Structures are given as structure tokens and as C-alpha cells.
CSV table of C-alpha atoms and ligand atoms in Angstrom, one decimal:
chain,number,residue,atom,x,y,z
A,1,MET,CA,-23.9,-9.9,22.7
A,2,ILE,CA,-21.2,-8.9,20.2
A,3,GLU,CA,-21.2,-11.1,17.1
A,4,THR,CA,-18.0,-13.0,16.1
A,5,ARG,CA,-16.6,-14.9,13.1
A,6,SER,CA,-13.5,-16.9,12.5
A,7,ALA,CA,-10.3,-15.0,11.7
A,8,GLY,CA,-9.4,-16.9,8.4
A,9,SER,CA,-6.4,-15.8,6.4
A,10,THR,CA,-4.9,-13.0,4.4
A,11,TRP,CA,-6.5,-12.4,0.9
A,12,SER,CA,-3.9,-14.6,-0.9
A,13,GLY,CA,-3.9,-17.2,1.9
A,14,ASN,CA,-0.2,-16.9,2.7
A,15,HIS,CA,-0.8,-16.1,6.4
A,16,ARG,CA,-3.5,-17.8,8.5
A,17,TYR,CA,-4.4,-15.5,11.4
A,18,ARG,CA,-3.5,-17.0,14.8
A,19,ALA,CA,-6.2,-14.8,16.5
A,20,THR,CA,-8.9,-16.8,18.1
A,21,GLU,CA,-11.8,-14.8,16.6
A,22,VAL,CA,-12.9,-11.6,14.9
A,23,LEU,CA,-15.3,-9.4,17.0
A,24,LEU,CA,-18.0,-7.6,15.0
A,25,PRO,CA,-19.3,-4.6,17.0
A,26,ALA,CA,-22.4,-3.0,15.4
A,27,ASP,CA,-21.9,0.5,16.7
A,28,LEU,CA,-19.3,2.7,18.5
A,29,ASP,CA,-20.6,1.7,22.0
A,30,GLU,CA,-20.0,-2.0,21.2
A,31,LEU,CA,-16.6,-1.1,19.8
A,32,ALA,CA,-15.7,0.7,23.0
A,33,GLU,CA,-16.8,-2.4,24.9
A,34,VAL,CA,-14.5,-4.5,22.7
A,35,VAL,CA,-11.4,-2.3,23.1
A,36,THR,CA,-11.7,-1.7,26.8
A,37,SER,CA,-12.1,-5.4,27.6
A,38,ALA,CA,-9.2,-6.6,25.3
A,39,ASP,CA,-5.7,-7.4,26.4
A,40,SER,CA,-4.5,-7.8,22.8
A,41,LEU,CA,-6.4,-6.6,19.8
A,42,ARG,CA,-5.8,-5.6,16.1
A,43,VAL,CA,-8.1,-4.5,13.4
A,44,GLN,CA,-8.8,-6.7,10.4
A,45,ALA,CA,-9.9,-4.7,7.4
A,46,THR,CA,-9.8,-6.1,3.8
A,47,ARG,CA,-6.9,-8.5,4.5
A,48,HIS,CA,-4.8,-7.5,1.4
A,49,THR,CA,-1.5,-7.7,3.4
A,50,PHE,CA,1.1,-10.4,3.1
A,51,ASN,CA,2.4,-10.8,6.7
A,52,ASP,CA,1.1,-10.9,10.3
A,53,ILE,CA,0.7,-7.1,10.6
A,54,ALA,CA,-3.0,-7.5,11.2
A,55,ASP,CA,-2.7,-10.5,13.5
A,56,SER,CA,-3.1,-10.6,17.3
A,57,GLU,CA,-2.2,-12.9,20.2
A,58,GLY,CA,-5.8,-12.3,21.4
A,59,SER,CA,-8.7,-11.2,19.2
A,60,LEU,CA,-9.2,-9.2,16.0
A,61,VAL,CA,-12.0,-6.6,15.5
A,62,SER,CA,-13.6,-5.7,12.2
A,63,LEU,CA,-15.7,-2.6,11.5
A,64,GLU,CA,-17.7,-4.5,8.8
A,65,ARG,CA,-21.0,-4.2,10.8
A,66,LEU,CA,-20.6,-0.6,11.7
A,67,PRO,CA,-22.6,1.9,9.6
A,68,VAL,CA,-20.7,3.3,6.6
A,69,ARG,CA,-20.7,7.1,6.0
A,70,ILE,CA,-19.1,8.8,3.1
A,71,GLU,CA,-19.4,12.6,3.3
A,72,VAL,CA,-18.0,14.9,0.6
A,73,ALA,CA,-17.7,18.5,1.6
A,74,ALA,CA,-15.6,21.3,0.0
A,75,ASP,CA,-12.1,19.7,-0.7
A,76,ARG,CA,-12.4,16.8,1.8
A,77,VAL,CA,-14.1,13.5,2.0
A,78,ARG,CA,-14.8,11.9,5.4
A,79,VAL,CA,-15.3,8.2,5.5
A,80,GLU,CA,-16.5,6.3,8.5
A,81,GLY,CA,-16.5,2.5,9.0
A,82,LEU,CA,-15.0,-0.2,6.7
A,83,VAL,CA,-14.9,1.6,3.3
A,84,THR,CA,-12.9,0.6,0.2
A,85,PHE,CA,-11.6,2.9,-2.6
A,86,ALA,CA,-14.0,1.2,-5.0
A,87,GLU,CA,-16.8,2.5,-2.8
A,88,ILE,CA,-15.7,6.1,-2.3
A,89,ALA,CA,-14.4,6.7,-5.9
A,90,PRO,CA,-17.8,6.9,-7.6
A,91,VAL,CA,-19.3,9.0,-4.8
A,92,LEU,CA,-16.4,11.5,-5.2
A,93,GLU,CA,-16.7,11.4,-9.0
A,94,ALA,CA,-20.5,12.2,-8.8
A,95,GLU,CA,-19.5,15.4,-6.8
A,96,GLY,CA,-16.9,16.4,-9.4
A,97,ARG,CA,-14.0,15.4,-7.0
A,98,ALA,CA,-11.1,13.0,-7.1
A,99,LEU,CA,-8.2,11.6,-5.1
A,100,HIS,CA,-4.6,12.5,-6.1
A,101,ASN,CA,-3.8,8.8,-6.8
A,102,LEU,CA,-4.8,5.2,-6.2
A,103,GLY,CA,-3.0,1.9,-5.7
A,104,SER,CA,-3.0,-0.9,-8.2
A,105,LEU,CA,-6.4,-2.2,-7.0
A,106,PRO,CA,-9.5,-0.4,-5.6
A,107,HIS,CA,-10.6,-3.4,-3.4
A,108,ILE,CA,-8.6,-2.3,-0.3
A,109,SER,CA,-9.9,-0.4,2.7
A,110,VAL,CA,-9.1,3.3,3.2
A,111,THR,CA,-8.0,2.6,6.8
A,112,GLY,CA,-5.8,-0.3,5.9
A,113,ALA,CA,-4.2,1.4,2.9
A,114,THR,CA,-3.5,4.6,4.8
A,115,ALA,CA,-2.3,2.8,7.9
A,116,THR,CA,0.5,1.1,5.8
A,117,GLY,CA,1.6,3.8,3.3
A,118,THR,CA,0.0,2.1,0.3
A,119,HIS,CA,0.9,3.9,-2.9
A,120,GLY,CA,0.4,4.2,-6.6
A,121,SER,CA,3.1,5.7,-8.9
A,122,GLY,CA,4.2,9.2,-10.0
A,123,VAL,CA,7.2,11.3,-9.2
A,124,ARG,CA,4.9,14.1,-8.0
A,125,ASN,CA,2.4,11.7,-6.3
A,126,ALA,CA,2.9,10.9,-2.6
A,127,ASN,CA,1.4,7.8,-1.1
A,128,LEU,CA,-2.3,7.5,-0.2
A,129,SER,CA,-1.6,8.2,3.5
A,130,SER,CA,-0.3,11.7,2.4
A,131,ALA,CA,-3.9,12.6,1.5
A,132,VAL,CA,-5.0,12.1,5.1
A,133,ARG,CA,-6.0,15.4,6.7
A,134,ALA,CA,-7.5,14.0,10.0
A,135,VAL,CA,-8.1,10.6,11.6
A,136,GLU,CA,-10.4,9.7,14.5
A,137,ILE,CA,-8.8,7.0,16.7
A,138,MET,CA,-10.5,5.1,19.5
A,139,ASP,CA,-7.8,4.2,22.0
A,140,ALA,CA,-7.8,1.1,24.3
A,141,GLY,CA,-9.6,3.1,27.0
A,142,GLY,CA,-12.6,3.7,24.6
A,143,ARG,CA,-11.8,7.4,24.1
A,144,THR,CA,-11.8,8.9,20.6
A,145,HIS,CA,-9.1,11.3,19.6
A,146,ARG,CA,-9.6,13.5,16.5
A,147,ILE,CA,-6.0,14.1,15.2
A,148,ASP,CA,-5.7,16.6,12.4
A,149,GLU,CA,-2.7,18.3,10.8
A,150,THR,CA,-2.3,20.7,13.7
A,151,HIS,CA,-2.1,18.0,16.3
A,152,GLU,CA,1.4,17.0,17.5
A,153,TRP,CA,0.6,13.3,16.9
A,154,PHE,CA,-0.4,13.8,13.3
A,155,GLY,CA,2.9,12.4,11.9
A,156,ALA,CA,2.3,9.2,13.7
A,157,ALA,CA,-1.5,8.9,13.4
A,158,ALA,CA,-2.0,9.3,9.6
A,159,LEU,CA,0.2,6.2,9.0
A,160,SER,CA,0.0,4.2,12.2
A,161,LEU,CA,0.3,0.5,11.3
A,162,GLY,CA,-2.8,0.1,13.5
A,163,ALA,CA,-0.6,0.5,16.5
A,164,LEU,CA,-2.3,3.4,18.2
A,165,GLY,CA,-5.9,2.2,18.3
A,166,VAL,CA,-8.9,1.7,16.0
A,167,VAL,CA,-9.3,4.3,13.3
A,168,THR,CA,-13.0,4.9,13.1
A,169,ALA,CA,-13.0,7.7,10.5
A,170,VAL,CA,-10.5,9.2,8.1
A,171,GLU,CA,-10.7,12.6,6.3
A,172,LEU,CA,-8.9,12.7,2.9
A,173,GLN,CA,-7.9,15.7,0.7
A,174,THR,CA,-9.7,15.7,-2.6
A,175,GLU,CA,-9.2,17.7,-5.8
A,176,PRO,CA,-11.3,18.5,-8.9
A,177,THR,CA,-12.0,15.4,-11.0
A,178,TYR,CA,-9.6,14.7,-13.9
A,179,ARG,CA,-9.4,12.2,-16.7
A,180,VAL,CA,-6.6,9.8,-17.5
A,181,THR,CA,-5.6,7.8,-20.6
A,182,GLN,CA,-3.4,4.8,-20.0
A,183,GLN,CA,-1.4,2.7,-22.4
A,184,ALA,CA,1.0,-0.3,-22.0
A,185,TYR,CA,4.1,-0.6,-24.2
A,186,THR,CA,6.7,-3.3,-24.9
A,187,GLY,CA,10.1,-2.6,-26.5
A,188,VAL,CA,11.6,0.0,-24.1
A,189,ALA,CA,15.1,-1.1,-23.4
A,190,TRP,CA,16.1,-1.8,-19.8
A,191,ASP,CA,19.2,0.5,-20.1
A,192,ASP,CA,17.0,3.4,-21.3
A,193,ILE,CA,14.8,2.9,-18.2
A,194,VAL,CA,17.6,2.8,-15.6
A,195,ASP,CA,19.8,5.4,-17.3
A,196,ASP,CA,17.2,8.1,-17.0
A,197,VAL,CA,14.6,7.1,-14.4
A,198,GLU,CA,13.5,10.7,-14.1
A,199,ARG,CA,12.5,10.9,-17.8
A,200,VAL,CA,10.7,7.5,-17.7
A,201,PHE,CA,8.9,7.8,-14.4
A,202,GLY,CA,8.4,11.5,-14.7
A,203,GLY,CA,7.0,11.2,-18.3
A,204,SER,CA,3.4,10.8,-17.3
A,205,ARG,CA,1.2,11.3,-14.2
A,206,SER,CA,1.8,7.6,-13.2
A,207,VAL,CA,4.3,5.2,-14.7
A,208,SER,CA,4.9,1.5,-13.8
A,209,VAL,CA,7.6,-0.7,-15.3
A,210,PHE,CA,7.0,-4.5,-15.1
A,211,THR,CA,9.9,-6.8,-15.6
A,212,THR,CA,11.3,-10.3,-14.8
A,213,TRP,CA,14.8,-8.8,-14.7
A,214,GLY,CA,16.1,-10.6,-17.8
A,215,ASP,CA,13.8,-11.6,-20.6
A,216,PRO,CA,12.8,-8.3,-22.5
A,217,ALA,CA,9.7,-10.1,-23.7
A,218,HIS,CA,8.3,-9.7,-20.2
A,219,ASP,CA,9.1,-6.0,-19.9
A,220,LEU,CA,6.3,-3.6,-20.0
A,221,VAL,CA,6.0,0.2,-19.5
A,222,TRP,CA,2.5,1.2,-18.3
A,223,ALA,CA,1.9,4.9,-18.5
A,224,LYS,CA,-1.2,6.8,-17.2
A,225,SER,CA,-1.3,10.3,-18.6
A,226,ASP,CA,-3.4,13.4,-18.3
A,227,ASP,CA,-3.4,14.4,-22.0
A,228,GLY,CA,-3.9,11.4,-24.1
A,229,PRO,CA,-1.2,8.9,-25.1
A,230,PRO,CA,2.3,10.3,-24.3
A,231,SER,CA,5.0,10.8,-26.9
A,232,TRP,CA,7.9,9.9,-24.7
A,233,VAL,CA,7.4,6.2,-24.6
A,234,GLU,CA,7.4,5.9,-28.4
A,235,GLU,CA,10.5,8.1,-28.6
A,236,LEU,CA,12.1,5.4,-26.4
A,237,GLY,CA,11.0,2.7,-28.9
A,238,GLY,CA,7.9,1.6,-27.0
A,239,LEU,CA,5.1,-0.2,-29.0
A,240,ALA,CA,1.6,0.0,-27.6
A,241,VAL,CA,0.2,-3.5,-26.8
A,242,GLY,CA,-3.3,-4.3,-27.7
A,243,ASP,CA,-5.9,-6.1,-25.5
A,244,GLU,CA,-3.4,-9.0,-24.7
A,245,ILE,CA,-1.5,-7.7,-21.7
A,246,HIS,CA,1.0,-9.9,-19.8
A,247,LEU,CA,2.4,-8.9,-16.5
A,248,GLY,CA,5.4,-11.1,-16.3
A,249,ARG,CA,4.3,-14.6,-15.4
A,250,ILE,CA,1.1,-13.6,-13.7
A,251,ARG,CA,-1.8,-15.8,-15.1
A,252,THR,CA,-3.5,-13.7,-17.8
A,253,VAL,CA,-7.1,-13.1,-16.8
A,254,ASP,CA,-9.4,-10.4,-17.9
A,255,ASN,CA,-8.9,-8.2,-14.9
A,256,THR,CA,-7.3,-4.9,-16.0
A,257,THR,CA,-8.7,-1.4,-16.5
A,258,PRO,CA,-9.3,-0.1,-20.1
A,259,ARG,CA,-6.3,1.1,-22.1
A,260,GLY,CA,-6.2,3.5,-25.1
A,261,THR,CA,-9.2,5.6,-24.2
A,262,SER,CA,-9.7,8.4,-21.7
A,263,GLY,CA,-11.8,7.9,-18.6
A,264,PRO,CA,-12.4,9.3,-15.1
A,265,TRP,CA,-9.3,9.0,-12.8
A,266,HIS,CA,-10.7,6.1,-10.8
A,267,THR,CA,-11.3,3.9,-13.9
A,268,ARG,CA,-7.7,4.2,-15.1
A,269,LEU,CA,-5.3,4.8,-12.1
A,270,PRO,CA,-5.7,1.2,-10.7
A,271,HIS,CA,-4.3,-1.5,-12.9
A,272,PHE,CA,-7.1,-3.9,-11.8
A,273,ARG,CA,-10.8,-3.5,-12.2
A,274,ALA,CA,-13.0,-3.4,-9.1
A,275,ASP,CA,-15.2,-6.2,-10.4
A,276,ALA,CA,-12.4,-8.7,-11.0
A,277,LEU,CA,-9.8,-10.6,-9.0
A,278,PRO,CA,-6.7,-8.4,-9.0
A,279,SER,CA,-3.2,-9.6,-9.8
A,280,ASP,CA,-2.7,-13.4,-9.7
A,281,GLY,CA,-4.3,-14.3,-6.4
A,282,ASP,CA,-2.0,-17.2,-5.6
A,283,GLU,CA,1.0,-15.0,-4.6
A,284,ILE,CA,3.1,-13.3,-2.0
A,285,GLN,CA,4.3,-9.7,-2.4
A,286,SER,CA,7.4,-7.8,-1.1
A,287,GLU,CA,8.5,-4.3,-1.8
A,288,TYR,CA,11.4,-2.1,-0.9
A,289,PHE,CA,11.8,1.7,-1.2
A,290,VAL,CA,15.2,3.3,-2.1
A,291,PRO,CA,16.0,7.0,-2.7
A,292,LEU,CA,15.1,7.9,-6.3
A,293,GLY,CA,18.6,9.3,-6.8
A,294,SER,CA,20.1,5.8,-6.1
A,295,ALA,CA,17.6,4.0,-8.3
A,296,ARG,CA,20.1,3.1,-11.0
A,297,GLU,CA,22.6,1.6,-8.6
A,298,ALA,CA,19.9,-0.2,-6.5
A,299,LEU,CA,18.3,-1.7,-9.6
A,300,THR,CA,21.6,-2.9,-10.9
A,301,ALA,CA,22.4,-4.5,-7.6
A,302,VAL,CA,19.1,-6.4,-7.6
A,303,ARG,CA,19.5,-7.4,-11.2
A,304,ALA,CA,22.8,-9.1,-10.4
A,305,LEU,CA,20.9,-11.5,-8.0
A,306,ALA,CA,17.9,-12.1,-10.2
A,307,ALA,CA,18.9,-15.5,-11.6
A,308,GLY,CA,18.9,-16.7,-8.0
A,309,PHE,CA,15.2,-15.9,-7.4
A,310,ASP,CA,13.9,-16.4,-11.0
A,311,ASP,CA,12.0,-19.6,-10.2
A,312,LEU,CA,10.1,-17.8,-7.4
A,313,LEU,CA,9.3,-14.6,-9.3
A,314,LEU,CA,6.0,-13.9,-11.0
A,315,VAL,CA,6.8,-10.3,-11.8
A,316,THR,CA,8.6,-7.1,-10.5
A,317,GLU,CA,6.9,-3.7,-10.7
A,318,LEU,CA,8.9,-0.5,-10.4
A,319,ARG,CA,7.1,2.7,-9.4
A,320,THR,CA,8.0,6.0,-7.8
A,321,VAL,CA,6.5,7.8,-4.8
A,322,ALA,CA,7.0,11.4,-3.8
A,323,ALA,CA,8.3,12.3,-0.3
A,324,ASP,CA,6.0,13.0,2.6
A,325,GLU,CA,6.2,14.0,6.3
A,326,LEU,CA,4.7,10.9,8.0
A,327,TRP,CA,7.1,9.4,10.5
A,328,LEU,CA,6.8,5.8,9.5
A,329,SER,CA,6.3,6.4,5.8
A,330,PRO,CA,8.6,4.5,3.4
A,331,ALA,CA,8.8,7.9,1.6
A,332,TYR,CA,9.5,9.9,4.8
A,333,ARG,CA,11.4,13.0,3.5
A,334,ARG,CA,12.6,11.2,0.4
A,335,ASP,CA,11.4,10.7,-3.1
A,336,VAL,CA,11.7,6.9,-3.6
A,337,MET,CA,11.8,4.2,-6.2
A,338,ALA,CA,9.6,1.3,-5.2
A,339,VAL,CA,11.0,-2.1,-6.1
A,340,HIS,CA,8.2,-4.6,-5.9
A,341,PHE,CA,8.2,-8.4,-6.2
A,342,THR,CA,5.1,-10.6,-6.8
A,343,TRP,CA,6.3,-14.0,-5.8
A,344,ARG,CA,4.8,-17.5,-6.2
A,345,ASN,CA,2.9,-18.4,-3.1
A,346,ASP,CA,5.8,-20.3,-1.5
A,347,THR,CA,6.4,-18.9,2.0
A,348,ASP,CA,9.5,-20.9,2.8
A,349,GLY,CA,11.1,-20.1,-0.6
A,350,VAL,CA,10.2,-16.4,-0.4
A,351,LEU,CA,11.5,-16.0,3.2
A,352,ALA,CA,14.8,-17.7,2.1
A,353,ALA,CA,15.2,-15.5,-0.9
A,354,LEU,CA,14.5,-12.1,0.8
A,355,PRO,CA,17.7,-11.7,2.8
A,356,ALA,CA,19.8,-11.6,-0.3
A,357,VAL,CA,17.6,-8.9,-1.8
A,358,GLU,CA,17.7,-7.0,1.4
A,359,ARG,CA,21.5,-7.2,1.6
A,360,ALA,CA,21.8,-5.9,-2.0
A,361,LEU,CA,19.5,-3.0,-1.1
A,362,ALA,CA,21.1,-2.2,2.3
A,363,PRO,CA,23.7,0.3,0.9
A,364,PHE,CA,20.7,2.3,-0.2
A,365,ASP,CA,18.9,2.5,3.2
A,366,ALA,CA,16.0,0.5,1.8
A,367,ARG,CA,12.7,0.7,3.8
A,368,PRO,CA,10.2,-2.2,3.5
A,369,HIS,CA,6.5,-2.0,2.5
A,370,TRP,CA,4.8,-2.5,5.9
A,371,GLY,CA,2.1,-4.7,4.5
A,372,LYS,CA,4.3,-7.0,2.4
A,373,ALA,CA,6.7,-9.9,3.2
A,374,PHE,CA,10.2,-8.8,4.5
A,375,THR,CA,12.8,-10.1,7.0
A,376,LEU,CA,14.5,-6.9,7.9
A,377,PRO,CA,14.9,-6.6,11.7
A,378,ALA,CA,13.7,-3.6,13.7
A,379,GLU,CA,17.2,-2.0,14.1
A,380,ARG,CA,17.8,-2.0,10.3
A,381,ILE,CA,14.3,-0.4,9.6
A,382,LEU,CA,14.4,2.1,12.4
A,383,ALA,CA,17.9,3.3,11.4
A,384,THR,CA,16.3,4.6,8.1
A,385,LEU,CA,13.4,6.4,9.9
A,386,PRO,CA,14.6,9.3,12.1
A,387,ARG,CA,11.2,9.9,13.7
A,388,SER,CA,10.5,6.3,14.7
A,389,GLY,CA,11.4,7.0,18.3
A,390,ASP,CA,8.8,9.7,18.4
A,391,PHE,CA,6.3,7.2,17.0
A,392,ALA,CA,7.1,4.8,19.8
A,393,ASP,CA,6.6,7.6,22.4
A,394,VAL,CA,3.1,8.3,20.9
A,395,ALA,CA,2.2,4.6,20.9
A,396,ARG,CA,3.2,4.3,24.6
A,397,GLU,CA,1.3,7.4,25.6
A,398,ILE,CA,-2.0,6.6,23.7
A,399,ASP,CA,-1.8,2.9,24.4
A,400,PRO,CA,0.0,2.4,27.8
A,401,ARG,CA,-1.4,-1.2,28.1
A,402,GLY,CA,0.1,-2.2,24.7
A,403,VAL,CA,-3.3,-3.6,23.6
A,404,PHE,CA,-2.5,-2.7,19.9
A,405,ARG,CA,1.1,-4.0,19.9
A,406,ASN,CA,1.4,-7.4,18.4
A,407,ALA,CA,4.3,-9.7,17.5
A,408,TYR,CA,4.8,-7.8,14.2
A,409,VAL,CA,5.0,-4.4,15.9
A,410,ARG,CA,7.4,-5.8,18.5
A,411,ARG,CA,9.6,-7.4,15.8
A,412,SER,CA,9.5,-4.6,13.2
A,413,LEU,CA,9.4,-1.5,15.5
A,414,GLY,CA,11.0,-2.9,18.6
A,415,LEU,CA,8.0,-1.6,20.5
B,501,FAD,C1,-3.4,-7.7,-5.3
B,501,FAD,C2,-2.8,-6.7,-4.4
B,501,FAD,C3,-2.3,-5.5,-5.0
B,501,FAD,C4,-1.7,-4.6,-4.1
B,501,FAD,N1,-1.3,-3.4,-4.7
B,501,FAD,C5,-0.7,-2.5,-3.9
B,501,FAD,C6,-0.3,-1.2,-4.5
B,501,FAD,O1,-0.5,-0.9,-5.6
B,501,FAD,N2,0.4,-0.4,-3.7
B,501,FAD,C7,0.7,-0.7,-2.4
B,501,FAD,O2,1.3,0.1,-1.7
B,501,FAD,N3,0.2,-1.8,-1.8
B,501,FAD,C8,-0.5,-2.7,-2.5
B,501,FAD,N4,-0.9,-3.8,-2.0
B,501,FAD,C9,-0.8,-4.0,-0.5
B,501,FAD,C10,-2.0,-3.6,0.3
B,501,FAD,O3,-2.8,-2.8,-0.4
B,501,FAD,C11,-1.7,-2.8,1.5
B,501,FAD,O4,-0.7,-3.6,2.3
B,501,FAD,C12,-2.9,-2.5,2.5
B,501,FAD,O5,-2.4,-2.3,3.8
B,501,FAD,C13,-4.0,-3.5,2.5
B,501,FAD,O6,-5.0,-3.0,3.3
B,501,FAD,P1,-6.2,-3.9,3.9
B,501,FAD,O7,-7.1,-3.2,4.6
B,501,FAD,O8,-6.6,-4.8,2.8
B,501,FAD,O9,-5.3,-4.9,4.8
B,501,FAD,P2,-5.4,-5.3,6.4
B,501,FAD,O10,-4.4,-6.4,6.6
B,501,FAD,O11,-6.8,-5.7,6.7
B,501,FAD,O12,-5.0,-4.0,7.1
B,501,FAD,C14,-3.8,-3.5,7.0
B,501,FAD,C15,-3.3,-2.9,8.3
B,501,FAD,O13,-4.1,-1.7,8.6
B,501,FAD,C16,-4.6,-1.9,9.9
B,501,FAD,N5,-5.9,-1.3,9.9
B,501,FAD,C17,-6.9,-1.5,9.0
B,501,FAD,N6,-8.0,-0.8,9.3
B,501,FAD,C18,-7.7,-0.3,10.5
B,501,FAD,C19,-8.5,0.5,11.4
B,501,FAD,N7,-9.8,0.9,11.1
B,501,FAD,N8,-7.9,1.0,12.5
B,501,FAD,C20,-6.7,0.6,12.9
B,501,FAD,N9,-5.9,-0.2,12.1
B,501,FAD,C21,-6.4,-0.6,10.9
B,501,FAD,C22,-4.6,-3.4,10.2
B,501,FAD,O14,-4.6,-3.7,11.5
B,501,FAD,C23,-3.3,-3.8,9.5
B,501,FAD,O15,-2.3,-3.6,10.4
B,501,FAD,C24,-1.6,-4.8,-2.8
B,501,FAD,C25,-2.1,-6.0,-2.2
B,501,FAD,C26,-2.7,-6.9,-3.0
B,501,FAD,C27,-3.3,-8.2,-2.4
């Protein structure tokens, strides 16, 4: 008898899953039993999404009872089961290996992050899905496909939105371990940031700008560098902040990673520590990706609207993501500026505010973050993703019964 639990809600509580239950297979045979008997199924991983992407009209399945395996060999790590970045990072570090980048928090699952194009920052850093070298996917017939870079489906499978089947294992590219020093600065003028985004965002390995779009007291440049504190921020008038760090209007809690000292990559690349609640907790997030070359115009367009959403906004974070070749990637064949919003946890207010932001970004062919709140319809999103038709073909071939296609996939991909 396969164990079950209730579906609950997303991490921030903004979406209560409509699925009747979460099935908890203990091994791959039980997982095959689950997928073959389901009419409608989605995987629930660490629930750090802000929409119904992981929901289902039927049941959910979690890999949380499956055995976890983390195998480091040569320049790869293979992870099996429900594994977070917080769990694999120390294992990699002990072997002298590292990942090329991390998101703002290590609490999220490898499968969920790679399924949605989760990213950190850096003009030369592509998103976390770009590190995928192979995935193993169990389809709705219970068959497992190993899809590596030589497979014709790879561009769909490495960033699949969970729409192809259950990812039971992922192989990621690793590199030799490296150290990072991070520092946060106030005092860099908005005009200096938007006038030369290449200088600011290319100044260090990973750069984030936090802003509330008006009050310079809320603006912060957060640089993560390979070679000690960088000189470029101070040349732009930046003043290093001490222990007191404020991310816009996010409640200040002791949850950030150490600044001012050098440390292994995984202790500095995420903003938030693995042992603390990340961000604010009581929030909704949205994010849009525009071509890096249009960043100045796109940011100016959003800033013109900012007074209209000020009461909803906790903070905006600006980051960059390098181009990749994954068919549904927000960075598919384009270096992008990621324009992120952490909103108050007010679903009606956020859903009412988003269309104006989306209209302002429409001239820049903005793509949404798949795991965050957006209202763009399928036709607008698909028009920005030239291989989305090929993704749909793969989804229909690997999952002819449509078991892994939920309301979100139908609404956002027209599938
Ligand atoms: C505080 C906070 C900070 C964040 N920071 C960032 C950031 O810095 N950068 C960024 O890009 N995003 C960020 N996000 C968003 C988030 O990391 C991503 O949206 C990510 O998808 C969350 O993964 P998850 O496993 O927690 O989510 P889930 O909702 O559990 O899963 C995400 C999707 O992946 C699918 N999936 C998961 N596992 C499998 C599997 N084994 N097989 C098939 N499908 C699977 C699910 O069905 C779902 O569709 C942040 C979120 C929070 C809450």
C-alpha cells in the first residue's frame, strides 16, 4: 500500500494545492505503479514556486521516500531522488568540486530548480538547468528514458516544467571548487546602474541590484567576486554596508550568508543561509526576462509604473543570466536581464498589478519565470520561444495520455 499525505500549499502559502493527495512511493517499482495508474499527476518537490505549476487535477507524487543517492565522478554529479542544493553542495566541496552558480537560496530541489530554469546572476553564468548533462525520466507508461546531450529530446528534457514525466535522476556538470567574497554596497546611483549595465553586472562573478524603484536608501548592489572585494563598486560611489543589511522592505532577519570574507562557493553564492528562513516568507514573487541589450529601456519602462505598485512591493532584484540552448528557457539564445519582484502576499493585488508590468515589458519580448506569478497568456509566451512547438511535440510523444499536463501547462503552453 503506497503511503499518502495531504497536498498542503506552496512554501509561502500563496497557492493551496487542489490535488486530492500526495502519493509517496518508496521505490521505483512503486513509482511505476503510481504513474501507470494515474490519469492526472504532477510532482511536488520542495514547493518554492508561486503558482499552480506543481498542481494537479488528480494526485501529486513526491520522491521524498525514495532513497537519495549523490554520486560524484570526474566532472559530473548524479543525484537521484529528492535532493536539495544544500545537500549536494557540501558533498561536492568535499570532493574538490563545485557548481557554476546557485540561486538565492539552497533550500530548493535540484529537479524543481532545473525543471523551471532557476538562476542566480552573472553575465557569464547561465541558469541552473544549463548545468544538466542528462536526466532520467519515468514516463506515464512506467518506462525510464535516459536523455543526455546527444538525445534529440535533450532541449526539452533538461528544462521540462515537469510536463514530460517524473525526473528520477539528474546529472550535472561540475567544475573545480572556487572561493567567493561577497559584499553589499549602498550609494550607487540608479543612473549609473542603468547607463552601463554591462559594467555593473559584468563587474563580478555574480551581481544583484536590489531596489524599490525610487527611494535610493533602499538600493543595494550585492557583488560576489572571485578575487576579494571588487574595486568597480567603490569607483561608482558604493559604500560597503556592515552587518545590518536591508533588502528593500523585506523584514530584516538574520538569514543572509557572510559578507566581507572569502569562503567556498556554496557558502557565498546564495543570498540566504541553508539553516535560516530565506527572504521574507510572507510573499509572492514574479520575474520577467528581457534581452540584456534592452535592459536600460525595459527598466525605464517599469520605473515609470512603479508608483502604481509601490504599496504591494517588498523589493525588486535585478540579475543577469547568460544564454542557453534549452527550448523553454527564459534565456533561450539570449543573454537576459532578470527583473524580479518580491510582493506582499496579496494574491488579488498582485494579479491586478501584473498586467501593467507585462504591458510595459511587452515591447522587449519579455519571458516569465515559470515558477513565479504571471498573467501572460500562452500565445504571448510562445511567441518569444521559437522551439516551443518542438517541446509540445515531445510532450505529446512521451506522454500521449496527457497525464503530466495540468491546468498551468494548458494555460501557459497551450498544450
Ligand atoms: C525564497 C525564494 C527564493 C527564490 N530564489 C530564486 C532564485 O534566486 N532564482 C530563481 O530562478 N528562482 C528562485 N525562486 C523560485 C524557485 O526556486 C523555483 O521556482 C523552483 O522551481 C522551486 O523548485 P521547488 O522544487 O521548490 O518547487 P516545486 O513547486 O516543488 O517544483 C517546481 C516544478 O518542478 C517540477 N518538478 C520538481 N521535481 C520534479 C521531478 N522529480 N520530476 C518532474 N517534475 C518535477 C514540479 O512539478 C513543478 O512543476 C525562489 C523561491 C523562493 C521561495
